Amino acid sequence: MNLRIPGPTPLPQRVIDAMARQMINHRSAEFGNMLGSILERLRTIFATQHDVLPITASGTGGLEAAIENFFSPGDEIIATSIGYFGNRWIEIAQRHGLRVIILQKPWGSAVKRDELAAALGEHPACKAVLLTHAETSTGAVNNIPILADIAASRFGKLVFVDAVSSLGALPLETDAWQLDVVVTASQKALMAPPGLSFISVSDRAWNAHETAKISRYFFDLTIAKALLKEGQTPSTPPVSVCFGIDASLDMILEEGMAEVVARHKRIAERFRADVVSAGWSLFADPSCFSDTVTALNVPEGVDGRRMMNRLEKEYGIAVGGGLGSLSGKILRIAHMGNVSQNDMDDVVYALRELKGG
Ligand SMILES: *Cc1c(COP(=O)(O)O)cnc(C)c1O
């Protein structure tokens, strides 16, 4: 199966092989050394000197940890949303009692600098801004450095970024862009199985953590940080996923982040051009195409779910459908992580035939 859903993404054989082994003691030096090395390499990929901590959960758990650890009930934040995952983070924040000022954009678009500046100007009491990097539900990407610069430099706010489907594929500079909390997960561009998320925490964010009163247990970063000094995690870590990401990070760094980013850009640009020439139209605004996921408009009068079935049964290609109100209306095709030009050529071939009849 050519697995082109936006996560979990296909595992390289080397990652599969690395996981086919016996469990080890997660309180041993062997595990501690592996975890330390995983986090050290992730700091390179996050481009941060600050802490990166592991969380045993899928990306959503990482997003929840980001809310629970830095806020108190009643705190005001500005949450931007350009799609399904932006909305999810808003819902998490609301359920934890935050006062959420919502900057909602139409799906397929991105947040504009002036819109965020206006919202920040209107809400001087807000503590932080939530941003989605790549919005996996629409194939759109936010310009994080520009938005973070306004929020951090101009307004002095904490900047939180959902980079679940972008870190390891798109340029992201945690420290240089002044990002306080960045969340990612193992199963998208990082080419490992689902089960682990990672969160980076700036010094400013640790200060906010000191006074954050939302109750938490499983996701409490105080305990996680203390135990990490001994190479341990508060509860049993997903040992096999750690074996996998240990191998996938090696692969990413052997290729080199600059080349990884360049490969994603090359493949994405070519894919967009190829599907357009095959007669498809793209869902996202051309000003904000993401190089990780492309969303295609399903032709009027055609059921997208039927097309997905045909792609799977007749061509062996699994793609994502529309989430929420876009169900049946778009196809989402991932090209992140373990992806080659050949993989995408096969998708283009099938899409050309589907369009023809
Ligand atoms: C996949 C994804 C999530 C949710 O992650 P899970 O691992 O499914 O919990 C959140 N945000 C974005 C941008 C994603 O792509």
Short mmCIF file of C-alpha atoms and ligand atoms in Angstrom, two decimals:
data_model
loop_
_atom_site.label_atom_id
_atom_site.label_comp_id
_atom_site.label_asym_id
_atom_site.label_seq_id
_atom_site.Cartn_x
_atom_site.Cartn_y
_atom_site.Cartn_z
CA MET A 1 0.00 0.00 0.00
CA ASN A 2 1.26 3.46 -0.95
CA LEU A 3 0.34 5.10 2.37
CA ARG A 4 -0.30 8.72 1.57
CA ILE A 5 -2.52 9.58 4.53
CA PRO A 6 -1.31 12.49 6.68
CA GLY A 7 -0.08 10.25 9.47
CA PRO A 8 0.86 7.69 10.39
CA THR A 9 3.29 7.97 7.49
CA PRO A 10 5.16 4.98 6.01
CA LEU A 11 8.08 3.69 8.04
CA PRO A 12 11.46 3.29 6.39
CA GLN A 13 12.63 -0.35 6.50
CA ARG A 14 15.47 0.71 8.79
CA VAL A 15 12.94 1.96 11.34
CA ILE A 16 10.92 -1.26 11.12
CA ASP A 17 14.08 -3.31 11.63
CA ALA A 18 15.17 -1.20 14.61
CA MET A 19 11.89 -1.96 16.37
CA ALA A 20 11.93 -5.74 15.91
CA ARG A 21 13.71 -6.48 19.16
CA GLN A 22 13.23 -7.42 22.81
CA MET A 23 12.11 -4.88 25.43
CA ILE A 24 14.76 -3.32 27.66
CA ASN A 25 14.55 -1.94 31.18
CA HIS A 26 13.23 1.60 30.85
CA ARG A 27 14.96 2.51 34.13
CA SER A 28 18.36 1.35 32.84
CA ALA A 29 21.33 3.39 31.64
CA GLU A 30 20.87 1.80 28.21
CA PHE A 31 17.40 3.31 27.86
CA GLY A 32 18.47 6.60 29.46
CA ASN A 33 21.32 6.99 26.99
CA MET A 34 19.04 6.28 24.05
CA LEU A 35 16.42 8.77 25.27
CA GLY A 36 19.09 11.41 25.92
CA SER A 37 20.43 10.94 22.43
CA ILE A 38 16.93 11.09 20.88
CA LEU A 39 16.23 14.38 22.65
CA GLU A 40 19.65 15.81 21.78
CA ARG A 41 19.06 15.10 18.09
CA LEU A 42 15.54 16.51 18.33
CA ARG A 43 16.99 19.73 19.74
CA THR A 44 18.95 20.00 16.49
CA ILE A 45 15.79 19.47 14.45
CA PHE A 46 13.75 21.89 16.64
CA ALA A 47 16.73 24.30 16.36
CA THR A 48 16.67 24.97 20.06
CA GLN A 49 19.14 25.04 22.94
CA HIS A 50 16.26 24.67 25.38
CA ASP A 51 14.49 21.64 26.75
CA VAL A 52 12.70 19.12 24.56
CA LEU A 53 10.67 16.63 26.59
CA PRO A 54 8.99 13.39 25.50
CA ILE A 55 5.34 12.75 26.23
CA THR A 56 3.73 9.33 25.90
CA ALA A 57 0.77 10.31 23.75
CA SER A 58 -0.14 11.12 20.18
CA GLY A 59 0.08 14.75 19.08
CA THR A 60 -3.21 15.67 20.71
CA GLY A 61 -1.74 14.71 24.08
CA GLY A 62 1.18 17.02 23.36
CA LEU A 63 -1.26 19.84 22.60
CA GLU A 64 -3.10 19.13 25.86
CA ALA A 65 0.19 19.11 27.79
CA ALA A 66 1.00 22.50 26.28
CA ILE A 67 -2.22 23.94 27.70
CA GLU A 68 -2.11 22.23 31.10
CA ASN A 69 1.46 23.18 31.95
CA PHE A 70 1.58 26.90 31.27
CA PHE A 71 -1.81 28.36 32.20
CA SER A 72 -4.30 28.80 35.01
CA PRO A 73 -8.08 28.70 34.63
CA GLY A 74 -9.31 32.12 33.53
CA ASP A 75 -6.11 33.07 31.70
CA GLU A 76 -6.78 34.85 28.44
CA ILE A 77 -5.13 33.67 25.24
CA ILE A 78 -5.52 34.32 21.53
CA ALA A 79 -5.97 31.10 19.61
CA THR A 80 -5.74 31.22 15.84
CA SER A 81 -7.41 28.56 13.74
CA ILE A 82 -7.07 27.86 10.03
CA GLY A 83 -8.70 24.42 10.18
CA TYR A 84 -9.60 21.29 12.07
CA PHE A 85 -6.47 21.02 14.23
CA GLY A 86 -6.53 24.70 15.14
CA ASN A 87 -10.10 24.15 16.32
CA ARG A 88 -9.03 21.12 18.34
CA TRP A 89 -6.44 23.16 20.27
CA ILE A 90 -9.08 25.83 20.94
CA GLU A 91 -11.40 23.18 22.35
CA ILE A 92 -8.66 21.80 24.59
CA ALA A 93 -7.95 25.30 25.93
CA GLN A 94 -11.63 26.03 26.51
CA ARG A 95 -12.21 22.76 28.37
CA HIS A 96 -9.36 23.70 30.71
CA GLY A 97 -11.09 26.95 31.59
CA LEU A 98 -9.04 29.42 29.55
CA ARG A 99 -10.68 32.52 28.14
CA VAL A 100 -9.99 31.95 24.48
CA ILE A 101 -10.12 34.84 22.02
CA ILE A 102 -10.58 33.06 18.70
CA LEU A 103 -9.02 34.34 15.51
CA GLN A 104 -10.79 32.07 13.03
CA LYS A 105 -9.79 32.04 9.39
CA PRO A 106 -11.60 30.31 6.52
CA TRP A 107 -10.27 26.80 5.94
CA GLY A 108 -7.59 26.81 3.24
CA SER A 109 -6.24 30.23 4.21
CA ALA A 110 -3.55 31.34 6.67
CA VAL A 111 -3.38 34.00 9.38
CA LYS A 112 -2.24 37.40 8.14
CA ARG A 113 0.23 39.54 10.05
CA ASP A 114 -2.16 42.48 10.40
CA GLU A 115 -5.02 40.31 11.64
CA LEU A 116 -2.92 38.94 14.47
CA ALA A 117 -1.54 42.40 15.29
CA ALA A 118 -5.10 43.77 15.47
CA ALA A 119 -6.25 40.97 17.77
CA LEU A 120 -3.23 41.47 20.03
CA GLY A 121 -3.89 45.22 20.11
CA GLU A 122 -7.49 44.62 21.16
CA HIS A 123 -6.63 42.13 23.90
CA PRO A 124 -3.71 43.48 25.92
CA ALA A 125 -4.35 41.05 28.80
CA CYS A 126 -3.76 37.92 26.74
CA LYS A 127 -0.80 35.82 27.82
CA ALA A 128 -0.10 33.74 24.77
CA VAL A 129 -0.86 33.09 21.12
CA LEU A 130 -1.58 29.63 19.72
CA LEU A 131 -0.53 29.02 16.13
CA THR A 132 -0.77 26.00 13.84
CA HIS A 133 2.24 25.57 11.61
CA ALA A 134 1.06 23.16 8.89
CA GLU A 135 -2.75 22.73 9.06
CA THR A 136 -3.04 19.09 8.04
CA SER A 137 -6.78 19.32 7.41
CA THR A 138 -6.43 21.85 4.59
CA GLY A 139 -2.89 21.68 3.23
CA ALA A 140 -2.24 25.29 4.29
CA VAL A 141 0.74 26.61 6.21
CA ASN A 142 1.07 29.65 8.47
CA ASN A 143 4.04 31.99 8.18
CA ILE A 144 5.28 31.29 11.70
CA PRO A 145 8.34 33.59 11.81
CA ILE A 146 6.28 36.63 10.84
CA LEU A 147 3.41 35.83 13.22
CA ALA A 148 5.72 34.91 16.09
CA ASP A 149 7.70 38.09 15.62
CA ILE A 150 4.56 40.17 16.11
CA ALA A 151 3.38 38.18 19.11
CA ALA A 152 6.77 37.93 20.85
CA SER A 153 8.81 40.99 19.81
CA ARG A 154 6.04 43.52 19.42
CA PHE A 155 3.58 42.38 22.11
CA GLY A 156 5.74 40.28 24.45
CA LYS A 157 3.40 37.28 24.40
CA LEU A 158 4.28 33.62 24.72
CA VAL A 159 4.14 31.83 21.38
CA PHE A 160 2.79 28.27 21.14
CA VAL A 161 3.09 26.31 17.90
CA ASP A 162 1.43 23.08 16.78
CA ALA A 163 4.18 21.62 14.61
CA VAL A 164 2.80 18.07 14.73
CA SER A 165 2.84 17.67 10.95
CA SER A 166 5.65 20.07 10.07
CA LEU A 167 8.69 19.48 12.24
CA GLY A 168 11.15 17.43 10.25
CA ALA A 169 9.71 18.56 6.91
CA LEU A 170 9.35 22.35 6.86
CA PRO A 171 11.82 24.97 8.08
CA LEU A 172 11.23 25.63 11.79
CA GLU A 173 13.63 27.55 14.04
CA THR A 174 12.39 27.40 17.59
CA ASP A 175 14.91 29.76 19.20
CA ALA A 176 15.54 32.12 16.31
CA TRP A 177 11.79 32.60 15.82
CA GLN A 178 11.21 33.06 19.59
CA LEU A 179 8.84 30.12 19.90
CA ASP A 180 8.18 29.30 23.54
CA VAL A 181 6.38 25.99 23.23
CA VAL A 182 6.49 23.78 20.14
CA VAL A 183 4.66 20.46 19.96
CA THR A 184 5.31 17.66 17.53
CA ALA A 185 4.60 13.94 17.27
CA SER A 186 6.43 10.83 16.14
CA GLN A 187 4.22 9.59 13.30
CA LYS A 188 4.23 12.33 10.69
CA ALA A 189 7.36 13.90 9.21
CA LEU A 190 9.52 12.15 11.82
CA MET A 191 8.86 8.74 10.18
CA ALA A 192 8.24 6.73 13.37
CA PRO A 193 5.09 4.98 14.62
CA PRO A 194 2.46 6.91 16.60
CA GLY A 195 2.75 7.03 20.36
CA LEU A 196 5.21 9.76 21.27
CA SER A 197 4.95 13.49 21.19
CA PHE A 198 7.63 16.03 21.99
CA ILE A 199 7.39 19.48 23.48
CA SER A 200 10.02 22.21 23.55
CA VAL A 201 9.95 24.67 26.44
CA SER A 202 11.69 28.07 26.49
CA ASP A 203 12.91 29.76 29.67
CA ARG A 204 9.97 32.15 29.49
CA ALA A 205 7.62 29.18 29.26
CA TRP A 206 9.25 27.48 32.27
CA ASN A 207 8.63 30.72 34.20
CA ALA A 208 4.96 30.57 33.24
CA HIS A 209 4.94 26.91 34.28
CA GLU A 210 5.94 27.87 37.84
CA THR A 211 2.63 29.63 38.44
CA ALA A 212 0.36 27.56 36.15
CA LYS A 213 -2.50 26.16 38.19
CA ILE A 214 -4.44 23.94 35.82
CA SER A 215 -4.53 20.53 37.48
CA ARG A 216 -2.57 17.82 35.74
CA TYR A 217 -0.95 14.53 36.54
CA PHE A 218 0.02 12.41 33.53
CA PHE A 219 1.24 15.41 31.56
CA ASP A 220 2.95 17.28 34.43
CA LEU A 221 6.24 18.59 33.08
CA THR A 222 7.71 19.33 36.54
CA ILE A 223 8.04 15.62 37.21
CA ALA A 224 9.04 14.89 33.62
CA LYS A 225 11.84 17.46 33.71
CA ALA A 226 13.20 16.21 37.03
CA LEU A 227 13.22 12.56 35.95
CA LEU A 228 14.76 13.36 32.59
CA LYS A 229 18.00 14.28 34.38
CA GLU A 230 18.25 10.56 35.18
CA GLY A 231 17.24 9.55 31.66
CA GLN A 232 13.83 8.45 32.84
CA THR A 233 10.18 9.22 32.20
CA PRO A 234 7.38 9.49 34.79
CA SER A 235 5.51 6.46 33.45
CA THR A 236 6.45 3.58 31.17
CA PRO A 237 7.58 5.02 27.84
CA PRO A 238 6.65 3.40 24.50
CA VAL A 239 9.98 1.57 24.28
CA SER A 240 9.44 0.23 20.73
CA VAL A 241 8.52 3.67 19.42
CA CYS A 242 11.74 4.94 21.00
CA PHE A 243 13.73 2.27 19.11
CA GLY A 244 11.99 3.43 15.95
CA ILE A 245 12.54 7.15 16.34
CA ASP A 246 16.13 6.50 17.40
CA ALA A 247 16.64 5.08 13.90
CA SER A 248 14.51 7.63 12.03
CA LEU A 249 16.35 10.59 13.58
CA ASP A 250 19.61 9.06 12.39
CA MET A 251 18.19 8.90 8.89
CA ILE A 252 16.99 12.51 9.01
CA LEU A 253 20.32 13.82 10.25
CA GLU A 254 22.31 11.68 7.80
CA GLU A 255 20.29 13.21 4.96
CA GLY A 256 20.70 16.61 6.64
CA MET A 257 17.85 18.94 7.61
CA ALA A 258 18.59 21.31 4.73
CA GLU A 259 18.25 18.48 2.21
CA VAL A 260 15.19 17.05 4.00
CA VAL A 261 13.47 20.43 3.70
CA ALA A 262 14.61 20.83 0.08
CA ARG A 263 13.31 17.34 -0.81
CA HIS A 264 9.89 18.14 0.66
CA LYS A 265 9.75 21.39 -1.27
CA ARG A 266 10.83 19.73 -4.54
CA ILE A 267 8.34 16.88 -4.27
CA ALA A 268 5.47 19.12 -3.16
CA GLU A 269 5.96 21.69 -5.93
CA ARG A 270 6.17 18.98 -8.57
CA PHE A 271 3.10 17.20 -7.18
CA ARG A 272 1.01 20.36 -7.20
CA ALA A 273 2.04 21.11 -10.79
CA ASP A 274 1.36 17.51 -11.88
CA VAL A 275 -2.11 17.23 -10.36
CA VAL A 276 -3.14 20.60 -11.75
CA SER A 277 -2.03 19.47 -15.20
CA ALA A 278 -4.07 16.30 -14.63
CA GLY A 279 -7.14 18.49 -14.27
CA TRP A 280 -7.47 18.80 -10.48
CA SER A 281 -7.83 22.03 -8.55
CA LEU A 282 -6.11 22.66 -5.22
CA PHE A 283 -8.11 23.49 -2.10
CA ALA A 284 -5.74 25.79 -0.23
CA ASP A 285 -5.01 29.37 -1.15
CA PRO A 286 -1.93 29.50 -3.42
CA SER A 287 -0.29 31.98 -1.03
CA CYS A 288 -0.03 29.31 1.68
CA PHE A 289 0.45 25.84 0.19
CA SER A 290 2.11 23.47 2.63
CA ASP A 291 4.91 21.26 1.35
CA THR A 292 3.68 18.39 3.57
CA VAL A 293 0.07 17.79 2.53
CA THR A 294 -1.89 18.75 -0.59
CA ALA A 295 -5.68 18.97 -0.52
CA LEU A 296 -7.48 18.48 -3.83
CA ASN A 297 -11.03 19.59 -4.56
CA VAL A 298 -13.28 16.67 -5.40
CA PRO A 299 -15.18 17.53 -8.60
CA GLU A 300 -18.73 18.83 -8.16
CA GLY A 301 -21.26 16.00 -7.94
CA VAL A 302 -18.66 13.32 -7.11
CA ASP A 303 -18.44 11.66 -3.72
CA GLY A 304 -14.90 11.98 -2.37
CA ARG A 305 -15.34 8.89 -0.21
CA ARG A 306 -16.01 6.80 -3.32
CA MET A 307 -12.86 8.17 -4.92
CA MET A 308 -10.88 7.24 -1.82
CA ASN A 309 -12.21 3.69 -2.05
CA ARG A 310 -11.26 3.43 -5.70
CA LEU A 311 -7.76 4.76 -5.02
CA GLU A 312 -7.33 2.13 -2.35
CA LYS A 313 -8.89 -0.87 -4.12
CA GLU A 314 -7.80 -0.22 -7.71
CA TYR A 315 -4.44 1.51 -7.21
CA GLY A 316 -3.27 0.53 -3.71
CA ILE A 317 -3.06 4.14 -2.58
CA ALA A 318 -4.44 5.31 0.77
CA VAL A 319 -5.22 9.01 1.03
CA GLY A 320 -6.98 11.13 3.63
CA GLY A 321 -10.47 12.55 3.18
CA GLY A 322 -11.90 15.86 4.26
CA LEU A 323 -12.30 16.43 7.99
CA GLY A 324 -15.39 17.99 9.54
CA SER A 325 -17.45 19.98 7.06
CA LEU A 326 -15.07 19.04 4.21
CA SER A 327 -15.94 15.36 4.44
CA GLY A 328 -16.38 14.00 0.90
CA LYS A 329 -15.34 17.32 -0.62
CA ILE A 330 -11.55 17.10 -0.66
CA LEU A 331 -8.82 14.48 -0.82
CA ARG A 332 -5.75 15.03 1.33
CA ILE A 333 -2.54 13.56 0.06
CA ALA A 334 0.50 13.51 2.30
CA HIS A 335 4.05 13.90 1.03
CA MET A 336 6.01 14.13 4.24
CA GLY A 337 8.65 12.04 5.91
CA ASN A 338 9.45 8.87 4.02
CA VAL A 339 8.43 9.98 0.53
CA SER A 340 10.09 9.79 -2.88
CA GLN A 341 9.30 11.19 -6.30
CA ASN A 342 8.31 7.66 -7.39
CA ASP A 343 5.68 7.41 -4.65
CA MET A 344 4.10 10.62 -5.88
CA ASP A 345 4.36 9.70 -9.57
CA ASP A 346 2.16 6.67 -8.79
CA VAL A 347 -0.38 8.93 -7.08
CA VAL A 348 -0.41 11.33 -10.04
CA TYR A 349 -0.96 8.43 -12.44
CA ALA A 350 -3.98 7.21 -10.46
CA LEU A 351 -5.41 10.70 -10.04
CA ARG A 352 -5.08 11.33 -13.78
CA GLU A 353 -7.04 8.14 -14.52
CA LEU A 354 -9.70 8.89 -11.91
CA LYS A 355 -10.21 12.31 -13.38
CA GLY A 356 -10.52 10.83 -16.86
CA GLY A 357 -13.36 8.58 -15.82
C1 LIG B 1 -2.03 14.92 13.34
C2 LIG B 1 -2.13 16.30 13.91
C3 LIG B 1 -2.58 16.53 15.21
C4 LIG B 1 -3.11 15.44 16.08
O1 LIG B 1 -2.19 14.49 16.32
P1 LIG B 1 -2.59 13.02 16.82
O2 LIG B 1 -1.24 12.41 16.82
O3 LIG B 1 -3.53 12.44 15.81
O4 LIG B 1 -3.18 13.15 18.16
C5 LIG B 1 -2.57 17.82 15.68
N1 LIG B 1 -2.18 18.84 14.91
C6 LIG B 1 -1.77 18.67 13.65
C7 LIG B 1 -1.34 19.85 12.85
C8 LIG B 1 -1.72 17.39 13.11
O5 LIG B 1 -1.32 17.20 11.85
#
